[in-house]
């Protein structure tokens, strides 16, 4: 579904059904969740169930990460959704941690939509990471950003966000791991890459444990593959230790890592 070809969508009935099936999530929400999806949200393809599951899965991973780190949810005072897009996860964070959430993205239209729709403070970030975010955070979520960057940029993003963590803060990120590598190898899914790029990407991943292929017409944005041990090494280079890992943790697709300052 082309986001430019539709109006805002209200998922209230779908939210109610999902929370009815997942009582632990329902009890975690302290205020009602915003159920409207902006017409500009490219993550919404018309599959309301998957769209909501992506947010619910992210929230569950954050809870698991806090538990692994020995941090109570009640002790979380500031939360950041980095590369928030149009608020697929932000809406869940805002309902669970009311008054504590900040959202940031490179896309000014996404930032504007999240601020107006979900009502959280926002920051328009710079691609070169030159803009410091307004504060330090106990919990930072980064869903499906590192999946599009090469190794050098991944380390820089991790170092940048690590500099915005409180002393007890957790940085929770997702990556494309072995599951995605096998989907590419079998051509079950090409992730919008051309055939030659897919072949080269898988070959480099097999040889090095991490690899990147740019989308056609681009140089620094595409698809990355990262074995868990390589991401842990990148995090260490950025001054971060791995606290928690879950293979295919995010909607049974992307690997999830929880990191904190070394």
Short mmCIF file of N, CA and C in Angstrom, two decimals, residues 77-85 87 90-91 93-95 97-105 108 110-125 133-137:
data_model
loop_
_atom_site.label_atom_id
_atom_site.label_comp_id
_atom_site.label_asym_id
_atom_site.label_seq_id
_atom_site.Cartn_x
_atom_site.Cartn_y
_atom_site.Cartn_z
N UNK A 77 13.77 6.28 33.73
CA UNK A 77 13.31 7.66 33.79
C UNK A 77 13.32 8.40 32.47
N UNK A 78 14.07 7.90 31.49
CA UNK A 78 14.14 8.57 30.19
C UNK A 78 14.35 7.51 29.11
N UNK A 79 13.54 7.59 28.04
CA UNK A 79 13.56 6.60 26.97
C UNK A 79 13.69 7.31 25.63
N UNK A 80 14.49 6.73 24.74
CA UNK A 80 14.69 7.30 23.40
C UNK A 80 14.35 6.26 22.34
N UNK A 81 13.53 6.63 21.38
CA UNK A 81 13.32 5.84 20.18
C UNK A 81 14.12 6.51 19.07
N UNK A 82 15.25 5.90 18.73
CA UNK A 82 16.17 6.48 17.76
C UNK A 82 15.91 5.86 16.39
N UNK A 83 15.83 6.71 15.35
CA UNK A 83 15.38 6.27 14.03
C UNK A 83 13.94 5.77 14.17
N UNK A 84 13.11 6.64 14.72
CA UNK A 84 11.74 6.28 15.13
C UNK A 84 10.78 6.10 13.97
N UNK A 85 11.13 6.61 12.78
CA UNK A 85 10.18 6.57 11.69
C UNK A 85 8.91 7.32 12.07
N UNK A 87 6.62 6.21 14.09
CA UNK A 87 6.11 5.88 15.42
C UNK A 87 5.57 4.49 15.63
N UNK A 90 7.31 3.85 18.82
CA UNK A 90 7.16 5.00 19.73
C UNK A 90 5.84 4.97 20.47
N UNK A 91 4.76 4.61 19.77
CA UNK A 91 3.43 4.61 20.39
C UNK A 91 3.37 3.66 21.58
N UNK A 93 6.06 2.70 23.43
CA UNK A 93 6.91 3.27 24.47
C UNK A 93 6.17 4.38 25.22
N UNK A 94 5.48 5.24 24.48
CA UNK A 94 4.78 6.37 25.10
C UNK A 94 3.66 5.89 26.02
N UNK A 95 3.04 4.76 25.69
CA UNK A 95 1.97 4.23 26.53
C UNK A 95 2.52 3.53 27.77
N UNK A 97 5.74 4.19 29.10
CA UNK A 97 6.57 5.13 29.86
C UNK A 97 6.08 6.56 29.61
N UNK A 98 4.88 6.89 30.02
CA UNK A 98 4.31 8.21 29.71
C UNK A 98 5.15 9.35 30.28
N UNK A 99 5.36 10.36 29.44
CA UNK A 99 6.11 11.54 29.85
C UNK A 99 7.61 11.34 29.88
N UNK A 100 8.08 10.17 29.46
CA UNK A 100 9.52 9.87 29.54
C UNK A 100 10.17 9.66 28.18
N UNK A 101 9.38 9.66 27.11
CA UNK A 101 9.87 9.23 25.80
C UNK A 101 10.24 10.41 24.92
N UNK A 102 11.38 10.26 24.24
CA UNK A 102 11.84 11.21 23.23
C UNK A 102 12.02 10.41 21.95
N UNK A 103 11.72 11.00 20.80
CA UNK A 103 11.85 10.32 19.51
C UNK A 103 12.74 11.14 18.59
N UNK A 104 13.55 10.44 17.78
CA UNK A 104 14.47 11.13 16.89
C UNK A 104 14.56 10.40 15.56
N UNK A 105 14.68 11.17 14.49
CA UNK A 105 14.79 10.56 13.16
C UNK A 105 15.42 11.54 12.19
N UNK A 108 12.47 14.60 8.46
CA UNK A 108 11.72 15.65 9.16
C UNK A 108 10.21 15.42 9.14
N UNK A 110 8.74 12.50 9.32
CA UNK A 110 8.47 11.49 10.35
C UNK A 110 8.51 12.12 11.74
N UNK A 111 9.52 12.93 11.97
CA UNK A 111 9.64 13.62 13.26
C UNK A 111 8.41 14.47 13.53
N UNK A 112 7.98 15.21 12.52
CA UNK A 112 6.79 16.06 12.67
C UNK A 112 5.55 15.24 12.96
N UNK A 113 5.38 14.13 12.26
CA UNK A 113 4.20 13.29 12.45
C UNK A 113 4.17 12.67 13.84
N UNK A 114 5.32 12.17 14.29
CA UNK A 114 5.37 11.56 15.62
C UNK A 114 5.07 12.59 16.71
N UNK A 115 5.63 13.78 16.57
CA UNK A 115 5.37 14.81 17.56
C UNK A 115 3.90 15.18 17.64
N UNK A 116 3.27 15.32 16.50
CA UNK A 116 1.86 15.73 16.47
C UNK A 116 0.92 14.59 16.85
N UNK A 117 1.21 13.39 16.35
CA UNK A 117 0.29 12.27 16.53
C UNK A 117 0.42 11.63 17.91
N UNK A 118 1.66 11.39 18.34
CA UNK A 118 1.87 10.66 19.58
C UNK A 118 2.12 11.61 20.75
N UNK A 119 2.53 12.83 20.44
CA UNK A 119 2.66 13.83 21.49
C UNK A 119 3.89 13.73 22.34
N UNK A 120 4.99 13.23 21.75
CA UNK A 120 6.26 13.17 22.49
C UNK A 120 7.22 14.19 21.90
N UNK A 121 8.17 14.69 22.69
CA UNK A 121 9.18 15.59 22.14
C UNK A 121 10.05 14.86 21.13
N UNK A 122 10.50 15.59 20.11
CA UNK A 122 11.25 14.97 19.02
C UNK A 122 12.48 15.79 18.67
N UNK A 123 13.41 15.12 17.99
CA UNK A 123 14.61 15.79 17.48
C UNK A 123 14.86 15.32 16.05
N UNK A 124 15.15 16.28 15.18
CA UNK A 124 15.55 15.95 13.81
C UNK A 124 17.06 15.74 13.83
N UNK A 125 17.50 14.50 13.65
CA UNK A 125 18.92 14.19 13.78
C UNK A 125 19.68 14.47 12.49
N UNK A 133 21.81 14.82 21.11
CA UNK A 133 20.44 14.68 21.58
C UNK A 133 20.27 15.35 22.94
N UNK A 134 19.06 15.81 23.24
CA UNK A 134 18.84 16.61 24.45
C UNK A 134 18.68 15.76 25.71
N UNK A 135 19.78 15.19 26.17
CA UNK A 135 19.70 14.45 27.42
C UNK A 135 20.42 13.13 27.37
N UNK A 136 20.35 12.40 28.49
CA UNK A 136 20.87 11.04 28.58
C UNK A 136 19.68 10.12 28.90
N UNK A 137 19.82 8.85 28.49
CA UNK A 137 18.66 7.97 28.52
C UNK A 137 18.97 6.66 29.23
#
